[in-house]
């Protein structure tokens, strides 16, 4: 008798759980984005050429155009997108709190960040160097290791750590944006600006009083689009999109925006050559 009662009890519990399952099921991020009808991207307006506002106040940049390609892939319309401007410090909470669907924020992939967020395969190769005044006596990265030198970094722990390893005798001064770093350099508050190579090249190209030290510290690094951990189908979409963009069918679109902002060809789609080709 007791055995039959237990069976009936288990059966009742199974029925309750089964009926509740559809209610508890979570519509993943990809479904959420598609149902909403537009993409929300966290980016910056203070890091040219990846994101900045032009003289008309319009948001421009490589990351902006790249994000519009994602909106086009999702909805067939590059304008079905909303940009949220987030700082280096607020970008990770914005992603984890679902304020944004993804980050296109010239974000370097590092082991410590991979614990908190997911990253796509790399969409941009980069490295770190320094920008100095054109009349500076600094010629090499080794010249920075001097107590008389103050180096401007972002308020990013990984970047501060790299500077301390590169030039332990120098003073480090941190800023919230690359624009603030640039102002500090041009005003004489610091003697060098520690920055990602393509960003440094853009500042040197658009400011005749600045130049880039022709060295890269610590080898090359990778930028990735960031997404919230645990969102498998969203990860699969973004990973597939970036892989196709940089190596496959959509490479022609990637090449177009790369040339637009960097005036050069992007890395090739493949490292091998077609058999018989010159």
mmCIF file of C-alpha atoms in Angstrom:
data_model
loop_
_atom_site.group_PDB
_atom_site.id
_atom_site.type_symbol
_atom_site.label_atom_id
_atom_site.label_comp_id
_atom_site.label_asym_id
_atom_site.label_seq_id
_atom_site.Cartn_x
_atom_site.Cartn_y
_atom_site.Cartn_z
ATOM 1 C CA UNK A 1 0.000 0.000 0.000
ATOM 2 C CA UNK A 2 2.728 2.415 0.963
ATOM 3 C CA UNK A 3 4.624 1.491 -2.196
ATOM 4 C CA UNK A 4 1.626 2.399 -4.379
ATOM 5 C CA UNK A 5 1.179 5.684 -2.516
ATOM 6 C CA UNK A 6 4.822 6.540 -3.166
ATOM 7 C CA UNK A 7 4.421 5.762 -6.865
ATOM 8 C CA UNK A 8 1.373 8.004 -7.096
ATOM 9 C CA UNK A 9 3.245 10.766 -5.242
ATOM 10 C CA UNK A 10 6.217 10.533 -7.610
ATOM 11 C CA UNK A 11 3.853 10.545 -10.561
ATOM 12 C CA UNK A 12 2.139 13.673 -9.307
ATOM 13 C CA UNK A 13 5.508 15.423 -8.795
ATOM 14 C CA UNK A 14 6.637 14.459 -12.303
ATOM 15 C CA UNK A 15 3.436 15.872 -13.773
ATOM 16 C CA UNK A 16 3.918 19.164 -11.920
ATOM 17 C CA UNK A 17 7.528 19.480 -13.049
ATOM 18 C CA UNK A 18 6.600 18.585 -16.621
ATOM 19 C CA UNK A 19 3.874 21.205 -16.768
ATOM 20 C CA UNK A 20 6.166 23.810 -15.228
ATOM 21 C CA UNK A 21 9.041 23.166 -17.619
ATOM 22 C CA UNK A 22 7.789 25.467 -20.416
ATOM 23 C CA UNK A 23 7.350 28.285 -17.899
ATOM 24 C CA UNK A 24 10.871 27.846 -16.545
ATOM 25 C CA UNK A 25 12.500 27.552 -19.967
ATOM 26 C CA UNK A 26 14.617 30.604 -20.817
ATOM 27 C CA UNK A 27 14.469 32.242 -24.238
ATOM 28 C CA UNK A 28 18.163 32.654 -25.027
ATOM 29 C CA UNK A 29 19.892 35.859 -26.107
ATOM 30 C CA UNK A 30 19.657 35.144 -29.828
ATOM 31 C CA UNK A 31 15.888 34.687 -29.515
ATOM 32 C CA UNK A 32 15.647 37.818 -27.371
ATOM 33 C CA UNK A 33 17.475 39.929 -29.942
ATOM 34 C CA UNK A 34 15.459 38.614 -32.874
ATOM 35 C CA UNK A 35 12.140 39.159 -31.085
ATOM 36 C CA UNK A 36 13.130 42.692 -30.005
ATOM 37 C CA UNK A 37 13.899 43.595 -33.590
ATOM 38 C CA UNK A 38 17.178 45.446 -33.071
ATOM 39 C CA UNK A 39 20.665 44.871 -31.647
ATOM 40 C CA UNK A 40 22.068 46.695 -28.598
ATOM 41 C CA UNK A 41 25.835 47.178 -28.716
ATOM 42 C CA UNK A 42 28.124 48.565 -26.035
ATOM 43 C CA UNK A 43 30.886 50.660 -27.585
ATOM 44 C CA UNK A 44 32.941 53.828 -27.075
ATOM 45 C CA UNK A 45 33.024 57.336 -28.508
ATOM 46 C CA UNK A 46 36.508 58.081 -27.160
ATOM 47 C CA UNK A 47 38.758 55.617 -28.979
ATOM 48 C CA UNK A 48 39.327 56.554 -32.620
ATOM 49 C CA UNK A 49 39.498 54.980 -35.129
ATOM 50 C CA UNK A 50 37.360 52.270 -33.487
ATOM 51 C CA UNK A 51 34.717 54.586 -32.064
ATOM 52 C CA UNK A 52 34.388 58.374 -31.907
ATOM 53 C CA UNK A 53 31.985 61.213 -32.687
ATOM 54 C CA UNK A 54 32.628 63.357 -35.735
ATOM 55 C CA UNK A 55 32.110 67.124 -36.043
ATOM 56 C CA UNK A 56 28.369 66.538 -36.505
ATOM 57 C CA UNK A 57 28.158 64.486 -33.316
ATOM 58 C CA UNK A 58 27.577 61.238 -35.229
ATOM 59 C CA UNK A 59 29.146 58.006 -33.976
ATOM 60 C CA UNK A 60 31.733 56.628 -36.375
ATOM 61 C CA UNK A 61 34.476 54.022 -36.360
ATOM 62 C CA UNK A 62 35.601 50.542 -37.261
ATOM 63 C CA UNK A 63 33.721 48.898 -34.370
ATOM 64 C CA UNK A 64 30.602 50.885 -35.257
ATOM 65 C CA UNK A 65 30.637 49.721 -38.885
ATOM 66 C CA UNK A 66 31.414 46.164 -37.806
ATOM 67 C CA UNK A 67 28.397 46.199 -35.472
ATOM 68 C CA UNK A 68 26.170 47.420 -38.292
ATOM 69 C CA UNK A 69 27.239 44.392 -40.334
ATOM 70 C CA UNK A 70 26.032 42.180 -37.477
ATOM 71 C CA UNK A 71 22.666 43.982 -37.446
ATOM 72 C CA UNK A 72 22.482 43.453 -41.201
ATOM 73 C CA UNK A 73 23.147 39.724 -40.750
ATOM 74 C CA UNK A 74 20.426 39.485 -38.087
ATOM 75 C CA UNK A 75 17.726 41.665 -39.619
ATOM 76 C CA UNK A 76 18.754 42.464 -43.178
ATOM 77 C CA UNK A 77 19.107 46.118 -42.108
ATOM 78 C CA UNK A 78 22.334 47.677 -40.714
ATOM 79 C CA UNK A 79 20.316 50.421 -39.015
ATOM 80 C CA UNK A 80 18.387 48.085 -36.718
ATOM 81 C CA UNK A 81 20.855 48.783 -33.966
ATOM 82 C CA UNK A 82 21.208 50.854 -30.804
ATOM 83 C CA UNK A 83 24.586 51.909 -29.426
ATOM 84 C CA UNK A 84 25.190 52.302 -25.703
ATOM 85 C CA UNK A 85 28.311 54.305 -24.860
ATOM 86 C CA UNK A 86 30.182 52.587 -22.039
ATOM 87 C CA UNK A 87 33.578 53.276 -20.498
ATOM 88 C CA UNK A 88 36.424 50.819 -19.985
ATOM 89 C CA UNK A 89 35.231 50.292 -16.412
ATOM 90 C CA UNK A 90 31.475 50.035 -17.058
ATOM 91 C CA UNK A 91 31.560 47.863 -20.180
ATOM 92 C CA UNK A 92 31.814 44.543 -18.316
ATOM 93 C CA UNK A 93 28.927 45.227 -15.862
ATOM 94 C CA UNK A 94 26.829 46.511 -18.785
ATOM 95 C CA UNK A 95 27.326 43.178 -20.530
ATOM 96 C CA UNK A 96 26.755 41.014 -17.465
ATOM 97 C CA UNK A 97 23.611 42.964 -16.470
ATOM 98 C CA UNK A 98 22.095 42.635 -19.977
ATOM 99 C CA UNK A 99 22.224 46.390 -20.603
ATOM 100 C CA UNK A 100 23.842 45.452 -23.918
ATOM 101 C CA UNK A 101 23.769 42.316 -26.073
ATOM 102 C CA UNK A 102 27.473 42.449 -26.902
ATOM 103 C CA UNK A 103 30.539 44.664 -26.732
ATOM 104 C CA UNK A 104 32.371 46.049 -29.769
ATOM 105 C CA UNK A 105 34.846 48.094 -27.748
ATOM 106 C CA UNK A 106 38.367 47.403 -29.116
ATOM 107 C CA UNK A 107 38.642 44.916 -26.240
ATOM 108 C CA UNK A 108 41.792 42.817 -25.996
ATOM 109 C CA UNK A 109 41.289 39.131 -25.252
ATOM 110 C CA UNK A 110 43.140 38.223 -22.033
ATOM 111 C CA UNK A 111 42.997 35.173 -19.726
ATOM 112 C CA UNK A 112 41.693 37.229 -16.790
ATOM 113 C CA UNK A 113 38.820 38.604 -18.881
ATOM 114 C CA UNK A 114 37.867 35.171 -20.189
ATOM 115 C CA UNK A 115 36.890 34.248 -16.631
ATOM 116 C CA UNK A 116 34.193 36.969 -16.673
ATOM 117 C CA UNK A 117 33.016 37.181 -20.289
ATOM 118 C CA UNK A 118 33.170 35.249 -23.532
ATOM 119 C CA UNK A 119 35.044 36.433 -26.620
ATOM 120 C CA UNK A 120 34.653 35.655 -30.292
ATOM 121 C CA UNK A 121 37.663 34.671 -32.396
ATOM 122 C CA UNK A 122 39.836 37.689 -33.070
ATOM 123 C CA UNK A 123 38.520 40.293 -35.484
ATOM 124 C CA UNK A 124 41.554 42.563 -35.279
ATOM 125 C CA UNK A 125 45.277 42.030 -34.671
ATOM 126 C CA UNK A 126 46.892 44.615 -32.477
ATOM 127 C CA UNK A 127 49.920 45.311 -30.322
ATOM 128 C CA UNK A 128 50.929 47.916 -27.744
ATOM 129 C CA UNK A 129 53.329 50.786 -28.278
ATOM 130 C CA UNK A 130 53.751 54.383 -27.102
ATOM 131 C CA UNK A 131 52.937 57.743 -28.630
ATOM 132 C CA UNK A 132 55.234 60.661 -27.841
ATOM 133 C CA UNK A 133 55.604 64.286 -28.904
ATOM 134 C CA UNK A 134 57.356 64.788 -32.212
ATOM 135 C CA UNK A 135 60.219 66.659 -30.533
ATOM 136 C CA UNK A 136 60.633 64.115 -27.713
ATOM 137 C CA UNK A 137 64.082 62.775 -26.858
ATOM 138 C CA UNK A 138 62.522 59.331 -26.348
ATOM 139 C CA UNK A 139 63.572 57.129 -29.280
ATOM 140 C CA UNK A 140 62.916 53.569 -28.087
ATOM 141 C CA UNK A 141 60.771 51.768 -25.521
ATOM 142 C CA UNK A 142 63.912 51.279 -23.402
ATOM 143 C CA UNK A 143 64.170 55.088 -23.012
ATOM 144 C CA UNK A 144 60.895 55.042 -21.036
ATOM 145 C CA UNK A 145 62.493 53.257 -18.067
ATOM 146 C CA UNK A 146 63.434 56.511 -16.399
ATOM 147 C CA UNK A 147 62.197 58.129 -13.146
ATOM 148 C CA UNK A 148 61.788 61.406 -15.047
ATOM 149 C CA UNK A 149 59.247 59.844 -17.423
ATOM 150 C CA UNK A 150 55.507 59.648 -16.702
ATOM 151 C CA UNK A 151 53.513 57.258 -18.888
ATOM 152 C CA UNK A 152 49.781 57.633 -19.467
ATOM 153 C CA UNK A 153 47.755 54.407 -19.427
ATOM 154 C CA UNK A 154 44.069 53.594 -19.329
ATOM 155 C CA UNK A 155 42.497 52.565 -16.027
ATOM 156 C CA UNK A 156 42.827 48.955 -17.160
ATOM 157 C CA UNK A 157 44.722 46.622 -14.780
ATOM 158 C CA UNK A 158 46.251 44.569 -17.593
ATOM 159 C CA UNK A 159 47.651 47.688 -19.273
ATOM 160 C CA UNK A 160 49.012 49.152 -16.045
ATOM 161 C CA UNK A 161 50.736 45.828 -15.318
ATOM 162 C CA UNK A 162 52.378 45.821 -18.758
ATOM 163 C CA UNK A 163 53.721 49.346 -18.273
ATOM 164 C CA UNK A 164 55.180 48.470 -14.872
ATOM 165 C CA UNK A 165 56.941 45.487 -16.406
ATOM 166 C CA UNK A 166 58.176 47.462 -19.413
ATOM 167 C CA UNK A 167 59.394 50.515 -17.501
ATOM 168 C CA UNK A 168 59.530 49.814 -13.736
ATOM 169 C CA UNK A 169 61.387 53.057 -13.005
ATOM 170 C CA UNK A 170 58.834 55.278 -14.737
ATOM 171 C CA UNK A 171 55.748 56.830 -13.135
ATOM 172 C CA UNK A 172 52.324 55.595 -14.224
ATOM 173 C CA UNK A 173 49.351 57.944 -14.564
ATOM 174 C CA UNK A 174 45.965 56.384 -15.454
ATOM 175 C CA UNK A 175 43.070 57.949 -17.396
ATOM 176 C CA UNK A 176 39.520 56.955 -18.260
ATOM 177 C CA UNK A 177 39.851 57.281 -22.046
ATOM 178 C CA UNK A 178 42.436 57.547 -24.817
ATOM 179 C CA UNK A 179 41.272 61.105 -25.479
ATOM 180 C CA UNK A 180 42.229 62.008 -21.908
ATOM 181 C CA UNK A 181 45.594 60.289 -22.353
ATOM 182 C CA UNK A 182 46.185 62.299 -25.517
ATOM 183 C CA UNK A 183 45.337 65.598 -23.816
ATOM 184 C CA UNK A 184 47.723 64.774 -20.970
ATOM 185 C CA UNK A 185 50.515 64.089 -23.466
ATOM 186 C CA UNK A 186 49.932 67.214 -25.519
ATOM 187 C CA UNK A 187 49.728 69.399 -22.401
ATOM 188 C CA UNK A 188 52.999 68.019 -21.034
ATOM 189 C CA UNK A 189 51.507 66.293 -17.990
ATOM 190 C CA UNK A 190 52.981 63.001 -19.250
ATOM 191 C CA UNK A 191 55.841 62.190 -21.619
ATOM 192 C CA UNK A 192 54.372 59.094 -23.290
ATOM 193 C CA UNK A 193 51.003 57.562 -24.080
ATOM 194 C CA UNK A 194 50.836 53.752 -23.759
ATOM 195 C CA UNK A 195 48.261 52.610 -26.276
ATOM 196 C CA UNK A 196 47.244 49.933 -28.756
ATOM 197 C CA UNK A 197 49.225 50.274 -31.984
ATOM 198 C CA UNK A 198 46.365 51.079 -34.443
ATOM 199 C CA UNK A 199 44.982 53.723 -32.089
ATOM 200 C CA UNK A 200 48.430 55.250 -31.654
ATOM 201 C CA UNK A 201 48.945 55.290 -35.423
ATOM 202 C CA UNK A 202 45.640 57.137 -35.864
ATOM 203 C CA UNK A 203 46.574 59.809 -33.291
ATOM 204 C CA UNK A 204 49.993 60.290 -34.876
ATOM 205 C CA UNK A 205 48.470 60.521 -38.369
ATOM 206 C CA UNK A 206 45.915 63.140 -37.314
ATOM 207 C CA UNK A 207 48.164 65.182 -34.983
ATOM 208 C CA UNK A 208 51.432 66.436 -36.517
ATOM 209 C CA UNK A 209 52.842 67.165 -33.066
ATOM 210 C CA UNK A 210 52.719 63.458 -32.137
ATOM 211 C CA UNK A 211 54.516 60.341 -33.364
ATOM 212 C CA UNK A 212 54.663 56.615 -32.607
ATOM 213 C CA UNK A 213 57.757 54.866 -31.296
ATOM 214 C CA UNK A 214 58.414 52.204 -33.981
ATOM 215 C CA UNK A 215 58.297 49.229 -31.609
ATOM 216 C CA UNK A 216 55.648 46.885 -30.233
ATOM 217 C CA UNK A 217 55.862 45.761 -26.615
ATOM 218 C CA UNK A 218 55.117 42.165 -25.634
ATOM 219 C CA UNK A 219 54.167 40.882 -29.077
ATOM 220 C CA UNK A 220 50.822 41.079 -30.831
ATOM 221 C CA UNK A 221 47.392 40.721 -29.269
ATOM 222 C CA UNK A 222 43.814 40.162 -30.378
ATOM 223 C CA UNK A 223 40.583 42.155 -30.224
ATOM 224 C CA UNK A 224 37.376 40.162 -29.834
ATOM 225 C CA UNK A 225 33.670 40.927 -29.576
ATOM 226 C CA UNK A 226 32.541 40.168 -26.037
ATOM 227 C CA UNK A 227 29.343 38.437 -24.942
ATOM 228 C CA UNK A 228 27.844 37.179 -21.697
ATOM 229 C CA UNK A 229 28.976 33.737 -20.596
ATOM 230 C CA UNK A 230 26.448 30.906 -20.839
ATOM 231 C CA UNK A 231 24.578 32.138 -23.925
ATOM 232 C CA UNK A 232 25.426 29.229 -26.211
ATOM 233 C CA UNK A 233 23.366 30.043 -29.324
ATOM 234 C CA UNK A 234 24.378 33.730 -29.178
ATOM 235 C CA UNK A 235 28.016 32.650 -28.862
ATOM 236 C CA UNK A 236 27.626 30.319 -31.842
ATOM 237 C CA UNK A 237 26.150 33.107 -33.959
ATOM 238 C CA UNK A 238 28.800 35.703 -33.041
ATOM 239 C CA UNK A 239 31.698 33.246 -33.363
ATOM 240 C CA UNK A 240 30.441 32.111 -36.751
ATOM 241 C CA UNK A 241 29.890 35.683 -37.895
ATOM 242 C CA UNK A 242 33.429 36.800 -37.014
ATOM 243 C CA UNK A 243 35.010 33.681 -38.528
ATOM 244 C CA UNK A 244 33.122 34.205 -41.775
ATOM 245 C CA UNK A 245 33.823 37.944 -41.805
ATOM 246 C CA UNK A 246 37.590 37.566 -41.417
ATOM 247 C CA UNK A 247 38.164 34.381 -43.439
ATOM 248 C CA UNK A 248 35.126 33.552 -45.570
ATOM 249 C CA UNK A 249 32.186 34.723 -47.655
ATOM 250 C CA UNK A 250 31.894 38.178 -46.026
ATOM 251 C CA UNK A 251 35.609 39.005 -46.178
ATOM 252 C CA UNK A 252 34.939 41.556 -48.912
ATOM 253 C CA UNK A 253 32.851 43.603 -46.429
ATOM 254 C CA UNK A 254 35.522 43.255 -43.747
ATOM 255 C CA UNK A 255 38.156 44.406 -46.218
ATOM 256 C CA UNK A 256 36.082 47.466 -47.143
ATOM 257 C CA UNK A 257 35.750 48.802 -43.579
ATOM 258 C CA UNK A 258 39.374 47.920 -42.804
ATOM 259 C CA UNK A 259 40.608 49.982 -45.736
ATOM 260 C CA UNK A 260 38.185 52.771 -44.850
ATOM 261 C CA UNK A 261 39.758 53.380 -41.451
ATOM 262 C CA UNK A 262 43.330 52.083 -41.804
ATOM 263 C CA UNK A 263 44.101 52.789 -45.478
ATOM 264 C CA UNK A 264 45.585 49.312 -45.934
ATOM 265 C CA UNK A 265 44.526 45.759 -46.646
ATOM 266 C CA UNK A 266 43.512 43.532 -43.715
ATOM 267 C CA UNK A 267 45.333 40.262 -42.971
ATOM 268 C CA UNK A 268 44.674 37.702 -45.725
ATOM 269 C CA UNK A 269 41.800 35.239 -45.465
ATOM 270 C CA UNK A 270 44.108 32.228 -45.610
ATOM 271 C CA UNK A 271 47.794 31.635 -44.988
ATOM 272 C CA UNK A 272 48.109 29.262 -47.957
ATOM 273 C CA UNK A 273 48.070 29.953 -51.700
ATOM 274 C CA UNK A 274 45.924 28.422 -54.412
ATOM 275 C CA UNK A 275 47.889 25.591 -56.049
ATOM 276 C CA UNK A 276 49.485 26.843 -59.239
ATOM 277 C CA UNK A 277 48.921 30.528 -58.417
ATOM 278 C CA UNK A 278 51.861 32.905 -58.577
#
